[in-house]
Short mmCIF file of C-alpha atoms in Angstrom, two decimals:
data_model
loop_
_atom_site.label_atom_id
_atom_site.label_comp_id
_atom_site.label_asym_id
_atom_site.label_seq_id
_atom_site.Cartn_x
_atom_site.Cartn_y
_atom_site.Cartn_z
CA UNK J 895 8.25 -3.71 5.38
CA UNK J 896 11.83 -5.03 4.92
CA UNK J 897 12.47 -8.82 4.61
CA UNK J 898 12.26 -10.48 8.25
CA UNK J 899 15.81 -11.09 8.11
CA UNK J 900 16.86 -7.86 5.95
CA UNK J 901 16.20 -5.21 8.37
CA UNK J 902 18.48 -2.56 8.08
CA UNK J 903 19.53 -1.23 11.21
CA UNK J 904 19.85 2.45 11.70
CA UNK J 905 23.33 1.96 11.49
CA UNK J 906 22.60 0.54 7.71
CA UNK J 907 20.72 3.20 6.74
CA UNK J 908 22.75 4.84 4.03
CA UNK J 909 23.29 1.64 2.55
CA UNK J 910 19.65 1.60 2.18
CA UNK J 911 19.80 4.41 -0.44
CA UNK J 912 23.04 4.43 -2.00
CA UNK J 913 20.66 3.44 -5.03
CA UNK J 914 19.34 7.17 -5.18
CA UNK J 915 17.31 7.17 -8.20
CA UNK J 916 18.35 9.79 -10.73
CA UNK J 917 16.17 12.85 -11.11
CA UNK J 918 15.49 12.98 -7.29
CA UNK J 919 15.84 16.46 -5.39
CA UNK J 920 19.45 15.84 -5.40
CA UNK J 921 22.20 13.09 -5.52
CA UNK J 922 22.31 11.65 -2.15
CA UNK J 923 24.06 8.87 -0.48
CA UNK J 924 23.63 8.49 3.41
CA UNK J 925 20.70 8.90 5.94
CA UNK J 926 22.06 12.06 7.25
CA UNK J 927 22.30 13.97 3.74
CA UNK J 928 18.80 12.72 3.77
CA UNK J 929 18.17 14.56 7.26
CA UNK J 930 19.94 17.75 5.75
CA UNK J 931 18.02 17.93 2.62
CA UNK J 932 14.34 17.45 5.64
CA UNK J 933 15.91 20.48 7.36
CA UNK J 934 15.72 23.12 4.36
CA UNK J 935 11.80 22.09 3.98
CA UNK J 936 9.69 24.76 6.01
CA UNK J 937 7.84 22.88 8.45
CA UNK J 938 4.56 24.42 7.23
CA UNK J 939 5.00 22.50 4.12
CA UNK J 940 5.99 19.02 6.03
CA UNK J 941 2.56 19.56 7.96
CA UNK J 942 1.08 18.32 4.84
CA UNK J 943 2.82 15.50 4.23
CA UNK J 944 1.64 11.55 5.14
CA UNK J 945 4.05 8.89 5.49
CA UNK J 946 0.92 6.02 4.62
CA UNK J 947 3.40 2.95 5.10
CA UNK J 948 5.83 3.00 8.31
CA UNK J 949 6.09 0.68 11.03
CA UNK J 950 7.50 2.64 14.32
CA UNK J 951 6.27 -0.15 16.63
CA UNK J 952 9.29 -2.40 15.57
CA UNK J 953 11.96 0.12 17.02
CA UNK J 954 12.52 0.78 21.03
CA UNK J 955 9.28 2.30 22.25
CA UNK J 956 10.88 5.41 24.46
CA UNK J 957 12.26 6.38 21.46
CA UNK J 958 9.63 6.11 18.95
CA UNK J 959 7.57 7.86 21.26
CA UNK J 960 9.42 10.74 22.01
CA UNK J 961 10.22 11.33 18.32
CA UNK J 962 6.47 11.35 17.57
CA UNK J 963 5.92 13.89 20.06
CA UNK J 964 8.40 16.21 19.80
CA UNK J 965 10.25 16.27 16.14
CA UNK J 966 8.09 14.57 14.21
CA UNK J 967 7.24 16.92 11.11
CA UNK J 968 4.60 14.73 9.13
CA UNK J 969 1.75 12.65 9.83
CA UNK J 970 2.06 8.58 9.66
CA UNK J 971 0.23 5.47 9.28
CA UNK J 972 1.72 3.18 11.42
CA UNK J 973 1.01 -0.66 10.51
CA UNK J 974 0.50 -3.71 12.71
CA UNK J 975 1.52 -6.85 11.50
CA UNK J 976 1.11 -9.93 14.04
CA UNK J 977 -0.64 -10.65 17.53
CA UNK J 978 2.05 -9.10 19.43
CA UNK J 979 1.89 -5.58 17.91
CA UNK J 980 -1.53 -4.90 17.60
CA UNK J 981 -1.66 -3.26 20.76
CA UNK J 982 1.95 -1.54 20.42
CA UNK J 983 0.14 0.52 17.47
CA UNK J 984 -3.45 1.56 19.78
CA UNK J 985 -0.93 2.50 21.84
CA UNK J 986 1.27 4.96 19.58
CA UNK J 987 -2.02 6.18 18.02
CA UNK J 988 -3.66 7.02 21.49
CA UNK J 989 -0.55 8.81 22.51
CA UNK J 990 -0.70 10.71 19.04
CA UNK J 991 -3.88 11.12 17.56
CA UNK J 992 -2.36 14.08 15.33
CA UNK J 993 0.09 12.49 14.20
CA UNK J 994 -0.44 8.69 13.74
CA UNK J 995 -3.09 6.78 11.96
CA UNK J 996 -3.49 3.40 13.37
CA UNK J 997 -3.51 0.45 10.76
CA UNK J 998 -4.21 -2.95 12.28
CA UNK J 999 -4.01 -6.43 10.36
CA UNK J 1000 -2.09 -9.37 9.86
CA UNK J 1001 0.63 -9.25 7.78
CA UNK J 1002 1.19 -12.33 4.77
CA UNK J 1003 5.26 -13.32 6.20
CA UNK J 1004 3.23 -14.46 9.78
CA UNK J 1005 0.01 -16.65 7.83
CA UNK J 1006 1.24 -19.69 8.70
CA UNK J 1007 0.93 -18.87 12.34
CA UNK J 1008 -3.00 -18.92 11.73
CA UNK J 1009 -5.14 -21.87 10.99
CA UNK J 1010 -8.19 -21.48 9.01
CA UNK J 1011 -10.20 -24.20 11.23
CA UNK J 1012 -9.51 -24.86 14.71
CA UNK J 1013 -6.42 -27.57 14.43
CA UNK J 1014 -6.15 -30.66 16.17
CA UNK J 1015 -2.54 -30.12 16.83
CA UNK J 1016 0.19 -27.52 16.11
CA UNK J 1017 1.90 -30.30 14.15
CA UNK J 1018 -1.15 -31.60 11.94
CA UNK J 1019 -1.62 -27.55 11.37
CA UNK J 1020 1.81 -27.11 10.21
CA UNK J 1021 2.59 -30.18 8.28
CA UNK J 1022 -0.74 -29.56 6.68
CA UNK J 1023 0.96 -26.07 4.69
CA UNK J 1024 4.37 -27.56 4.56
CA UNK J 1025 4.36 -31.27 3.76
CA UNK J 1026 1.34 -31.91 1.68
CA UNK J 1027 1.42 -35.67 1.37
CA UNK J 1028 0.54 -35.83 -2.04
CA UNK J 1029 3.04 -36.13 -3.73
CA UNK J 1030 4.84 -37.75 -0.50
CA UNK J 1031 7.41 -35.10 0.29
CA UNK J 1032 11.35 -35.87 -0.26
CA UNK J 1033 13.39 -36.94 2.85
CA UNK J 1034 15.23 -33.62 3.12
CA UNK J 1035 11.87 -31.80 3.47
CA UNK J 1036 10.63 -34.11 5.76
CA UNK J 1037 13.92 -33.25 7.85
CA UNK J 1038 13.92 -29.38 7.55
CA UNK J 1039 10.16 -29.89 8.37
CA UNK J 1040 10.94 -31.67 11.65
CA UNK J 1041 14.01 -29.32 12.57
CA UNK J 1042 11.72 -25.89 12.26
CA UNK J 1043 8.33 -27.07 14.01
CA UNK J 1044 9.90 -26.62 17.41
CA UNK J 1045 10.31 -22.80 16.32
CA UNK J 1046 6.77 -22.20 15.72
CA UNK J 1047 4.16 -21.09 18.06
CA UNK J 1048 0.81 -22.79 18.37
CA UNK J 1049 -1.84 -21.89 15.66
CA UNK J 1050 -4.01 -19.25 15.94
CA UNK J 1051 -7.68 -19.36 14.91
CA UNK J 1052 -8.36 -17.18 11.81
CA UNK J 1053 -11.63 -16.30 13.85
CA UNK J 1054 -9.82 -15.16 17.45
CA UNK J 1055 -7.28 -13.14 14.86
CA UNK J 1056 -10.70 -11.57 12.91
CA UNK J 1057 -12.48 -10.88 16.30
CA UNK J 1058 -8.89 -8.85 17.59
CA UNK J 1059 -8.91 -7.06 14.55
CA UNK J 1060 -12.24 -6.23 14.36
CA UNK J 1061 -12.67 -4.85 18.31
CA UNK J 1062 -9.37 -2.71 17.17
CA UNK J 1063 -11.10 -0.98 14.10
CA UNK J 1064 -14.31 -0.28 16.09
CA UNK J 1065 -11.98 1.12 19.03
CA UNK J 1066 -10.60 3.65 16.44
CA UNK J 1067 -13.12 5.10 13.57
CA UNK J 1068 -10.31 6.09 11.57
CA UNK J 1069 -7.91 3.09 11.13
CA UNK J 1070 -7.11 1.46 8.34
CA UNK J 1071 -6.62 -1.98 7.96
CA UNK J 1072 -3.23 -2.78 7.70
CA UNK J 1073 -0.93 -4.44 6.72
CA UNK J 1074 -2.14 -7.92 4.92
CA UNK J 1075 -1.33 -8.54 2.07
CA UNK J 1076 -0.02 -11.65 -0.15
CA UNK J 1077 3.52 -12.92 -0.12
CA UNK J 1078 5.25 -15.39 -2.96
CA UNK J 1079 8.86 -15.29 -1.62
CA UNK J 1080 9.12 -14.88 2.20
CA UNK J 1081 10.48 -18.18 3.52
CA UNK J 1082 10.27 -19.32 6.83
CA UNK J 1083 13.16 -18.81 9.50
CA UNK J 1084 14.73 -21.29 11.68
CA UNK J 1085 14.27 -19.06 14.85
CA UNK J 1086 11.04 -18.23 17.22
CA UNK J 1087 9.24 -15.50 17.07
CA UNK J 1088 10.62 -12.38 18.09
CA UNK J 1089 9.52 -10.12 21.05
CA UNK J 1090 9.41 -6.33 20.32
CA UNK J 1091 11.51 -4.36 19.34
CA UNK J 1092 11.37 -6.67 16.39
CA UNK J 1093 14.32 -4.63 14.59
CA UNK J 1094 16.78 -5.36 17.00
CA UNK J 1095 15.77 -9.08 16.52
CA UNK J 1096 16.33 -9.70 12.76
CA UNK J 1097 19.96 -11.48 13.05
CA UNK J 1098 22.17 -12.97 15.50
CA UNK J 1099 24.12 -11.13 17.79
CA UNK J 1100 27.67 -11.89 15.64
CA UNK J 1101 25.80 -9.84 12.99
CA UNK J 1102 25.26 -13.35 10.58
CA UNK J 1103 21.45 -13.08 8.97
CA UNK J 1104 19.38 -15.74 10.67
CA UNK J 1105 19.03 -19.37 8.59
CA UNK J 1106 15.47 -19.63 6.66
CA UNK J 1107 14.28 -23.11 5.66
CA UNK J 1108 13.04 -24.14 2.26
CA UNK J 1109 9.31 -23.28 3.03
CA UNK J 1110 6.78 -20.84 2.15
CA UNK J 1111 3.46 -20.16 2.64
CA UNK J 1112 1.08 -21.73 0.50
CA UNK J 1113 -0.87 -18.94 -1.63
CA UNK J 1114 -4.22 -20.33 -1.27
CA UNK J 1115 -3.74 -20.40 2.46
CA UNK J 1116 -2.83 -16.69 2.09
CA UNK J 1117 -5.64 -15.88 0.00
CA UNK J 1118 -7.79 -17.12 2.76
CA UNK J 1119 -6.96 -15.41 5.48
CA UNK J 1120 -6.40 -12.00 3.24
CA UNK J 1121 -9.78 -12.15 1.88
CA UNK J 1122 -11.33 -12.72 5.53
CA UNK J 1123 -9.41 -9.51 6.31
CA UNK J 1124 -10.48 -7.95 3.33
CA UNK J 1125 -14.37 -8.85 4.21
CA UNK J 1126 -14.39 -6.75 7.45
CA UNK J 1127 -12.57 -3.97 6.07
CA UNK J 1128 -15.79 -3.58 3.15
CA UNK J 1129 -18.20 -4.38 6.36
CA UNK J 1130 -16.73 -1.39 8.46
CA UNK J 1131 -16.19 0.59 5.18
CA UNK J 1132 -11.90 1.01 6.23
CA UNK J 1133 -9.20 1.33 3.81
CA UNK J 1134 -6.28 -0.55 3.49
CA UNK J 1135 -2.74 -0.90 2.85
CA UNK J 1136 -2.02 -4.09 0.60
CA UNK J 1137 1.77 -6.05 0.39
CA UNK J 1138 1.95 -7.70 -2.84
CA UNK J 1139 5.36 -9.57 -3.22
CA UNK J 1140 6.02 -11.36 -6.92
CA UNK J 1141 2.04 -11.94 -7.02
CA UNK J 1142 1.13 -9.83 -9.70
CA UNK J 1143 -1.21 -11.87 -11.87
CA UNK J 1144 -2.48 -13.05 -8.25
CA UNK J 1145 -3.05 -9.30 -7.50
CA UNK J 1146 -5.02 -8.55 -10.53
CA UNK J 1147 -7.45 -11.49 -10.01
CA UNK J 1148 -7.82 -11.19 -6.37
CA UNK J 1149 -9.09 -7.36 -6.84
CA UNK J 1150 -11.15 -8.79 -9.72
CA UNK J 1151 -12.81 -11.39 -7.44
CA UNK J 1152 -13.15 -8.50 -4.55
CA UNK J 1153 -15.09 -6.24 -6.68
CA UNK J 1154 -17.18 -8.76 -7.89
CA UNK J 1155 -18.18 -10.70 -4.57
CA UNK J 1156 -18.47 -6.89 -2.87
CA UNK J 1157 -19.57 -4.39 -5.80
CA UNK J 1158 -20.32 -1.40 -4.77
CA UNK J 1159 -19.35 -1.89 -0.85
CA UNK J 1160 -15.64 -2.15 -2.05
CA UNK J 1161 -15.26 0.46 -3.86
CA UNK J 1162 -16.57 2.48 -0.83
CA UNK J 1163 -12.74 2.00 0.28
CA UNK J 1164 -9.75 2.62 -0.95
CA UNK J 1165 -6.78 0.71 -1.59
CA UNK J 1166 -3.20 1.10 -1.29
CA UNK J 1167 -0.34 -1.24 -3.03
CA UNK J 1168 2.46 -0.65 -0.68
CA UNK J 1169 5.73 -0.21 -1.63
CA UNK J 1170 4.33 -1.33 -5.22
CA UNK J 1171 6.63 -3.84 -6.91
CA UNK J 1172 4.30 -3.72 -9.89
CA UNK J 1173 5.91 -3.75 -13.14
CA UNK J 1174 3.84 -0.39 -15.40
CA UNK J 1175 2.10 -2.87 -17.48
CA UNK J 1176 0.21 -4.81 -14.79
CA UNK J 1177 -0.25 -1.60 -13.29
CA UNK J 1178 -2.08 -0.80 -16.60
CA UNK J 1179 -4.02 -3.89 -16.58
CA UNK J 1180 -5.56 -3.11 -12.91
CA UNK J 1181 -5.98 0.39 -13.37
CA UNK J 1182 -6.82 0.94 -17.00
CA UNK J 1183 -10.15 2.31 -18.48
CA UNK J 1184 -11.32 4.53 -21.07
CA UNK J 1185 -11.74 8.55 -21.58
CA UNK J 1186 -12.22 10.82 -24.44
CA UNK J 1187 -8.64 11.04 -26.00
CA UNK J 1188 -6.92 14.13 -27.00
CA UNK J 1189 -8.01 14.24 -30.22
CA UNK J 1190 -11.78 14.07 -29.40
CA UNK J 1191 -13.44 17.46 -29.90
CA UNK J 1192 -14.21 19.37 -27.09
CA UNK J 1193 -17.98 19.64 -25.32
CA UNK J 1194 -18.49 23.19 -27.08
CA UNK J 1195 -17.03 21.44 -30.18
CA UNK J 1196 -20.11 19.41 -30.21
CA UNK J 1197 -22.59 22.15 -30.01
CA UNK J 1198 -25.03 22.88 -32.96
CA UNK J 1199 -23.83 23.36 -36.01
CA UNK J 1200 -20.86 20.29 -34.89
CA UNK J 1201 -23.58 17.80 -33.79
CA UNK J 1202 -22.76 15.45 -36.37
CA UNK J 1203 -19.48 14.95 -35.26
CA UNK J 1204 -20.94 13.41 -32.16
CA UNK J 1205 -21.62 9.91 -33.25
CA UNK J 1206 -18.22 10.13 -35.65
CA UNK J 1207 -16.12 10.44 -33.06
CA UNK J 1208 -17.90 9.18 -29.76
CA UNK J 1209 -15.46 5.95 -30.23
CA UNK J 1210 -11.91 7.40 -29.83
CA UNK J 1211 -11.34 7.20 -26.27
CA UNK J 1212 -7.64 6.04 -24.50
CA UNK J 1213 -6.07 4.46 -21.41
CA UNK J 1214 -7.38 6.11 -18.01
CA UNK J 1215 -7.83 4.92 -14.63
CA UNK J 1216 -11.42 2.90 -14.61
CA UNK J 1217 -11.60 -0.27 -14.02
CA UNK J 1218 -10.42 -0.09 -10.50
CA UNK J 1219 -10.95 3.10 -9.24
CA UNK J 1220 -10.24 2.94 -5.53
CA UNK J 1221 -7.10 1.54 -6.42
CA UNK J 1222 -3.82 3.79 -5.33
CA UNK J 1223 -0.02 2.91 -5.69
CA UNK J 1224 2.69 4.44 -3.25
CA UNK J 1225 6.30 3.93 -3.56
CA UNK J 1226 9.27 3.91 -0.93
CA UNK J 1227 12.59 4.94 -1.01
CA UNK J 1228 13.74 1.86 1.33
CA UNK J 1229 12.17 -0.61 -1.42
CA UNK J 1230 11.27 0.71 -4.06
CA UNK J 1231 14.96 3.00 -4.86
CA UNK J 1232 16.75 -0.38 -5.12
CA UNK J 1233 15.61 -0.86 -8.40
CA UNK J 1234 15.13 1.88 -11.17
CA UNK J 1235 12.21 0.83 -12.41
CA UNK J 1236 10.08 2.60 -9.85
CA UNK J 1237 10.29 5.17 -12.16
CA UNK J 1238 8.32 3.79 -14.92
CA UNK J 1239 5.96 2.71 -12.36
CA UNK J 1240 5.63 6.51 -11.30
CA UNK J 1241 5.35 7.68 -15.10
CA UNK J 1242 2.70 5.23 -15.62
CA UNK J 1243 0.46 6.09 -12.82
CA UNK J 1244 -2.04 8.75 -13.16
CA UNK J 1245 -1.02 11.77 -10.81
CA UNK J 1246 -4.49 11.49 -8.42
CA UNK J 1247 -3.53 7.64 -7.60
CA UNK J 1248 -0.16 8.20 -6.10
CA UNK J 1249 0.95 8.24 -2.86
CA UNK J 1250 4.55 8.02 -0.86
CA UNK J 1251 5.94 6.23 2.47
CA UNK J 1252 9.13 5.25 4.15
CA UNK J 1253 8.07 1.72 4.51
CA UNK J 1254 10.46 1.62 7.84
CA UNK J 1255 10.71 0.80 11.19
CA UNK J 1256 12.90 3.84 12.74
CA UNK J 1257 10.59 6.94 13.22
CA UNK J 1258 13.75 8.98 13.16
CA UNK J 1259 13.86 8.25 9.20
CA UNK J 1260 10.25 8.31 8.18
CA UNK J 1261 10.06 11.85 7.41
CA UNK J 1262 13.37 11.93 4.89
CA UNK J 1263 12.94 8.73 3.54
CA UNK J 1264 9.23 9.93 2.53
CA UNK J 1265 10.60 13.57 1.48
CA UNK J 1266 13.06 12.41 -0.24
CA UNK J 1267 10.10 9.68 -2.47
CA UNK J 1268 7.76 12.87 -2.80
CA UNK J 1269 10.92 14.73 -4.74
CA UNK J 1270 11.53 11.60 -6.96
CA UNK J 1271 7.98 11.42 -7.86
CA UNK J 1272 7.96 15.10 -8.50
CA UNK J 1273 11.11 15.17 -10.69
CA UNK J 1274 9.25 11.99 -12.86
CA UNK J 1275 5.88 14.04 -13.56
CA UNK J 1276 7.64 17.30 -13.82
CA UNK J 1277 6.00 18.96 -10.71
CA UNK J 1278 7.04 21.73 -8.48
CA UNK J 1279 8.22 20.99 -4.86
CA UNK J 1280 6.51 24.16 -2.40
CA UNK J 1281 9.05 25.88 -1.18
CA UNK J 1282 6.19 27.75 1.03
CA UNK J 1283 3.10 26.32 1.92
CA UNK J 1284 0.17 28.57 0.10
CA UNK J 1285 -3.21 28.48 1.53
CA UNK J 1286 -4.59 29.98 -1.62
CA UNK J 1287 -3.34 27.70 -4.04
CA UNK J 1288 -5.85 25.23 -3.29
CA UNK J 1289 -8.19 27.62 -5.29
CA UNK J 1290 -5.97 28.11 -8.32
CA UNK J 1291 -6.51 25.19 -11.45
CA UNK J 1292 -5.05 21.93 -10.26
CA UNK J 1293 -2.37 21.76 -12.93
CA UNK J 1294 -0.77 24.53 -11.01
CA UNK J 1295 -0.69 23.06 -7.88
CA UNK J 1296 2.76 21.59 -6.78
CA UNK J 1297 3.78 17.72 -5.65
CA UNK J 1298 3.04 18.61 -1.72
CA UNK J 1299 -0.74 19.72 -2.32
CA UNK J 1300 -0.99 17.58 -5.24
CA UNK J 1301 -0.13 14.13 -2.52
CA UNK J 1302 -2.28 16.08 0.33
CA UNK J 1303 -5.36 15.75 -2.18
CA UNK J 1304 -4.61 12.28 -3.38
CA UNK J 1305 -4.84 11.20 0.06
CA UNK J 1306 -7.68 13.05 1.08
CA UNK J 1307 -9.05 10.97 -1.89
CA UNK J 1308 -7.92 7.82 -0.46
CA UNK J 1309 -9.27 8.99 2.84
CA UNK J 1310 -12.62 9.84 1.69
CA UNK J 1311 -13.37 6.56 -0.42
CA UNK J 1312 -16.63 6.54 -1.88
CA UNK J 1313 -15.30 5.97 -5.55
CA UNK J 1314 -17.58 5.71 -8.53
CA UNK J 1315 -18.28 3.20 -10.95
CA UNK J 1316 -16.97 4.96 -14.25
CA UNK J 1317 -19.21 4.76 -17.25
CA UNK J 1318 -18.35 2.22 -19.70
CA UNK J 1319 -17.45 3.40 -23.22
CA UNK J 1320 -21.03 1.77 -24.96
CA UNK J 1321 -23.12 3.71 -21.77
CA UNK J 1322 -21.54 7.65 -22.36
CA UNK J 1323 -21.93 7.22 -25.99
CA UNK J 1324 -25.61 6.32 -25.47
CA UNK J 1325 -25.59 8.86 -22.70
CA UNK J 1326 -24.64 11.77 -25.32
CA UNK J 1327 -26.69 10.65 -28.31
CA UNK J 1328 -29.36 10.98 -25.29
CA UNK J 1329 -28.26 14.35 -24.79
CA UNK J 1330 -28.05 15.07 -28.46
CA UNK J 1331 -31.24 14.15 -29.27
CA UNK J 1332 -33.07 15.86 -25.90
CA UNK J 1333 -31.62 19.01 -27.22
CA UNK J 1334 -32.72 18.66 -30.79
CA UNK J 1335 -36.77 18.02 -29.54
CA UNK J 1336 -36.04 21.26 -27.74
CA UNK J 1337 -35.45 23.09 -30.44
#
């Protein structure tokens, strides 16, 4: 989701992607050479594509309908982000069960909007976040402070906002929560709160971007509402689709915390960094693990006469993804393209916890904004892009397969859930001198 007063308009969108990474499907520079580069796919191949980050509620409904229905080549997950477009998204998913899956949540920009105890006033609520009185805030805060409260609505209890979002999941098995997240830099406007279509709403009407003030949301207040969020998606066992905005050590340590106050109920769902701003290494640190490396000899290797090789070489093991394994990544052209280092990102990640999006509000541009990701991913790990869809390939060796299949399975992965524990390094090395020995008494 683009900043709340960053929007691009349609109009914008080729400035959006000027930054075309290099190695993509080819060098492109506008929205419609985006469209062009759509039209060559065979739609049989698009049918297996998922946009799993878009947000077509924010555009004019008509329209956003009518593309769904009638020129819409992929499937989407369409998010929800505040009160007002919960029911926007029911309402584009009920249309469109094919092709939408409803995600419903609170997103981190509108936190302060929600109080975690019923307030005694909107102002005691909001001075609360912004004007902590210790230390007693400068005069200039004190002023922004009282020139933005009359833009802000009343508070909303964190329990009404849990009890819409639960009713919502119930009232559709297979939505996702989404999107929530956590949000370091997202300061708050002068303005009120806007009225769908919330992209025609981001800046004046003489164009000029709309003034923020010098607050933000305080993290722990984010945290708290996030993890409530969080808690019903491990009680109805849905996945979710996580913003994480120059919070990286804060991401690491809140899926630490999840795993340990859930265990095995959260990793029952899956995950999904959106738009991942990540830098590789702290991808490493949340995803890393062990396996057997390359140099490890081979099952049959360690079958009589190699035995003794077992307990020689049960130690070398390398990087793999363990340690959260219903963890996924997926990447956007409208975000993540700005910067090249999406690219690293996409090296680093193992190829099953990948995933693409548009990350935008048009529906018109969902389907080459997220075709044109899928070829930048494949040009990083070296894949094929179908040029026909196979129905047999499925049954060749996965190394064949190309980047369309390859992204169909990773999300029927993150669909399915369920993920396992991995064995730590000390258990499969017990586990195989086990193994060892049962076969030797055999004998």
């Amino acid at each position: 989701m683009c900043p709340p007063n960053d929007i691009p308009q349609l109009s914008d969108a080729s400035a959006v992607i000027q930054n075309t990474p290099p190695g993509a499907s080819t060098s492109l520079s506008s929205a419609e050479e985006l469209q062009r580069e759509l039209d060559k796919v065979p739609r049989s191949v698009l049918a297996h594509v998922v946009d799993v980050h878009c947000h077509p509620t924010d555009s004019e409904a008509k329209m956003t309908h009518h593309v769904v229905a009638e020129g819409l080549p992929i499937r989407i997950c369409a998010m929800a982000t505040r009160r007002s477009d919960q029911e926007l998204v029911a309402g584009l998913a009920r249309a469109h069960p094919d092709k939408v899956v409803p995600c419903f949540g609170y997103h981190p920009w509108f936190y302060h909007w929600i109080s975690l105890t019923p307030a005694p006033s909107k102002e005691s609520h909001y001075r609360a976040l912004f004007l902590p009185s210790s230390p007693p805030p400068k005069p200039e805060l004190v002023a922004a402070f009282e020139r933005l409260l009359p833009y802000l609505p009343e508070p909303i209890p964190l329990s009404d906002l849990l009890q819409d979002v639960r009713s919502r999941l119930v009232q559709f098995p297979g939505a996702m929560l989404g999107e929530v997240g956590i949000d370091r830099v997202c300061r708050i406007p002068y303005s009120r709160p806007a009225d769908p279509p919330y992209a025609n709403c981001a800046d004046h009407e003489d164009g000029s971007s709309r003034e923020l003030s010098p607050f933000t949301i305080p993290l722990e207040h984010q945290l708290a509402i996030l993890e409530a969020q969080l808690a019903l998606a491990v009680e109805l066992k849905r996945n979710v689709s996580l913003h994480s905005v120059k919070c990286q050590q804060a991401t690491c340590e809140l899926l630490d915390r999840m795993k340990t106050k859930h265990g095995a109920a959260w990793l029952r769902i899956s995950v999904d960094l959106h738009s991942c701003g990540l830098s590789p290494q702290t991808w490493q640190q949340i995803s890393v693990g062990r396996r057997p490396c390359e140099q490890c000899p081979s099952r049959a290797a360690l079958e009589p006469p190699n035995r003794t090789l077992i307990v020689a070489r049960i130690d070398l093991f390398e990087p793999s993804q363990k340690r959260h394994p219903n963890v996924f990544l997926s990447l956007s052209t409208a975000i993540n393209a700005r910067s090249p280092a999406h690219r690293a990102l996409i090296a680093a990640c193992a190829p099953d916890r990948i995933l693409v999006e548009s990350d935008f509000h048009d529906v018109r541009l969902s389907a080459p904004y997220t075709w044109h990701m899928l070829c930048t991913v494949a040009a990083v790990k070296g894949w094929r892009v179908e040029e026909v869809w196979d129905e047999d390939e499925a049954a060749v060796r996965e190394e064949k397969w190309g980047a369309v299949r390859r992204l169909e399975e990773n999300w029927k992965l993150f669909v399915r859930g369920e993920h396992e524990e991995r064995v730590k390094r000390k258990d499969k090395r017990n586990r195989f001198i086990e193994e060892w020995e049962a076969e030797a008494e055999g004998e």
